[in-house]
Amino acid sequence: MAFKRFIDPRRWPSPLVFLVALVGVFFISGVVVSLAIHLLGSRDAFAAARQAALPWLFVWRWACYAGLIVGWVRLWKPRVVKRLNEDRDGGDEARSRLKRLEALAIGAMVSIEIFNLIDWLGGAS
């Protein structure tokens, strides 16, 4: 019976799910990069192809950010705010925390893009 608990990911603790997902993403990324290097013939060819693709990757990231923002504002945030209104205090404290969390998420996205821009302009040589 205890063995079934470890097989079913829905019963895993959240930090374990996060770590497994993180390791999985890094592993898949490594496989993709290794395959790309193999197909292009060398690491230098891969670096040149990556450099040529940077503007399109920038557009891709911002499209993903826009999709997440639209999904949050139109789909998930109204549900969250509706649940917060059911709190004992009317959700005042939770709404202020939610605003701080939104600001932190936007700051993280901007920081990531600033570091990518510095790298793109050759500042991280």
Short mmCIF file of C-alpha atoms in Angstrom, two decimals:
data_model
loop_
_atom_site.label_atom_id
_atom_site.label_comp_id
_atom_site.label_asym_id
_atom_site.label_seq_id
_atom_site.Cartn_x
_atom_site.Cartn_y
_atom_site.Cartn_z
CA MET A 1 0.00 0.00 0.00
CA ALA A 2 2.81 2.43 0.82
CA PHE A 3 4.43 1.60 -2.51
CA LYS A 4 1.41 2.97 -4.42
CA ARG A 5 1.85 6.29 -2.64
CA PHE A 6 5.30 6.73 -4.17
CA ILE A 7 4.17 5.74 -7.66
CA ASP A 8 1.30 8.23 -7.90
CA PRO A 9 2.75 11.77 -8.44
CA ARG A 10 -0.52 13.34 -7.25
CA ARG A 11 0.33 12.15 -3.73
CA TRP A 12 3.89 13.50 -3.71
CA PRO A 13 4.71 16.53 -1.56
CA SER A 14 4.86 19.78 -3.53
CA PRO A 15 8.63 20.36 -3.04
CA LEU A 16 9.33 16.89 -4.41
CA VAL A 17 7.14 17.53 -7.46
CA PHE A 18 8.99 20.82 -8.01
CA LEU A 19 12.41 19.17 -7.77
CA VAL A 20 11.45 16.30 -10.07
CA ALA A 21 10.05 18.75 -12.62
CA LEU A 22 13.15 20.96 -12.37
CA VAL A 23 15.53 18.03 -12.86
CA GLY A 24 13.37 16.79 -15.74
CA VAL A 25 13.44 20.17 -17.49
CA PHE A 26 17.23 20.44 -17.11
CA PHE A 27 17.67 16.90 -18.41
CA ILE A 28 15.45 17.50 -21.44
CA SER A 29 17.23 20.80 -22.12
CA GLY A 30 20.59 19.05 -22.03
CA VAL A 31 19.37 16.37 -24.43
CA VAL A 32 18.04 19.01 -26.84
CA VAL A 33 21.29 21.01 -26.75
CA SER A 34 23.38 17.85 -27.20
CA LEU A 35 21.25 16.82 -30.16
CA ALA A 36 21.52 20.30 -31.70
CA ILE A 37 25.31 20.31 -31.30
CA HIS A 38 25.48 16.85 -32.86
CA LEU A 39 23.27 17.87 -35.80
CA LEU A 40 25.17 21.12 -36.41
CA GLY A 41 28.53 19.39 -36.20
CA SER A 42 30.30 21.43 -33.51
CA ARG A 43 29.82 23.67 -30.51
CA ASP A 44 30.99 26.67 -32.56
CA ALA A 45 28.29 26.04 -35.17
CA PHE A 46 25.72 25.73 -32.39
CA ALA A 47 26.91 29.01 -30.84
CA ALA A 48 26.65 30.75 -34.22
CA ALA A 49 23.15 29.38 -34.80
CA ARG A 50 22.12 30.43 -31.30
CA GLN A 51 23.49 33.93 -31.88
CA ALA A 52 21.57 34.18 -35.17
CA ALA A 53 18.35 33.04 -33.46
CA LEU A 54 18.54 35.43 -30.48
CA PRO A 55 16.09 38.03 -31.85
CA TRP A 56 13.52 35.33 -32.58
CA LEU A 57 14.05 33.77 -29.16
CA PHE A 58 13.44 37.21 -27.65
CA VAL A 59 10.14 37.47 -29.53
CA TRP A 60 9.24 33.91 -28.44
CA ARG A 61 9.90 34.69 -24.76
CA TRP A 62 7.80 37.85 -24.86
CA ALA A 63 4.99 35.97 -26.61
CA CYS A 64 5.11 33.41 -23.78
CA TYR A 65 5.11 36.21 -21.20
CA ALA A 66 2.13 37.83 -22.93
CA GLY A 67 0.25 34.53 -22.96
CA LEU A 68 0.90 34.03 -19.25
CA ILE A 69 -0.18 37.59 -18.44
CA VAL A 70 -3.39 37.32 -20.49
CA GLY A 71 -4.14 33.94 -18.90
CA TRP A 72 -3.55 35.35 -15.43
CA VAL A 73 -5.59 38.53 -15.91
CA ARG A 74 -8.54 36.95 -17.72
CA LEU A 75 -8.70 33.41 -16.38
CA TRP A 76 -6.94 32.78 -13.09
CA LYS A 77 -6.90 36.13 -11.28
CA PRO A 78 -10.72 36.55 -11.21
CA ARG A 79 -11.01 33.08 -9.67
CA VAL A 80 -8.34 33.86 -7.09
CA VAL A 81 -9.90 37.21 -6.17
CA LYS A 82 -13.32 35.57 -5.88
CA ARG A 83 -11.87 33.04 -3.42
CA LEU A 84 -10.07 35.81 -1.51
CA ASN A 85 -13.35 37.68 -1.04
CA GLU A 86 -14.59 34.69 0.97
CA ASP A 87 -11.91 35.24 3.65
CA ARG A 88 -12.89 36.46 7.11
CA ASP A 89 -11.38 39.90 6.52
CA GLY A 90 -12.78 40.16 3.01
CA GLY A 91 -9.40 39.29 1.53
CA ASP A 92 -7.76 42.67 2.17
CA GLU A 93 -4.47 41.26 3.46
CA ALA A 94 -4.34 38.54 0.81
CA ARG A 95 -5.03 41.04 -1.99
CA SER A 96 -2.14 43.22 -0.86
CA ARG A 97 0.11 40.14 -0.83
CA LEU A 98 -1.15 39.21 -4.28
CA LYS A 99 -0.23 42.67 -5.59
CA ARG A 100 3.27 42.30 -4.14
CA LEU A 101 3.56 38.86 -5.74
CA GLU A 102 2.47 40.24 -9.12
CA ALA A 103 5.04 43.03 -8.85
CA LEU A 104 7.72 40.49 -7.94
CA ALA A 105 6.83 38.31 -10.94
CA ILE A 106 6.99 41.29 -13.31
CA GLY A 107 10.31 42.33 -11.77
CA ALA A 108 11.67 38.81 -12.26
CA MET A 109 10.65 38.79 -15.94
CA VAL A 110 12.21 42.19 -16.53
CA SER A 111 15.41 41.15 -14.73
CA ILE A 112 15.69 38.00 -16.83
CA GLU A 113 15.29 40.03 -20.01
CA ILE A 114 17.83 42.64 -18.87
CA PHE A 115 20.41 39.91 -18.29
CA ASN A 116 19.54 38.36 -21.66
CA LEU A 117 19.92 41.77 -23.31
CA ILE A 118 23.33 42.26 -21.70
CA ASP A 119 24.36 38.82 -22.96
CA TRP A 120 22.93 39.57 -26.41
CA LEU A 121 24.89 42.83 -26.66
CA GLY A 122 28.09 41.00 -25.77
CA GLY A 123 28.48 42.18 -22.19
CA ALA A 124 28.96 38.71 -20.74
CA SER A 125 31.92 37.72 -22.88
#
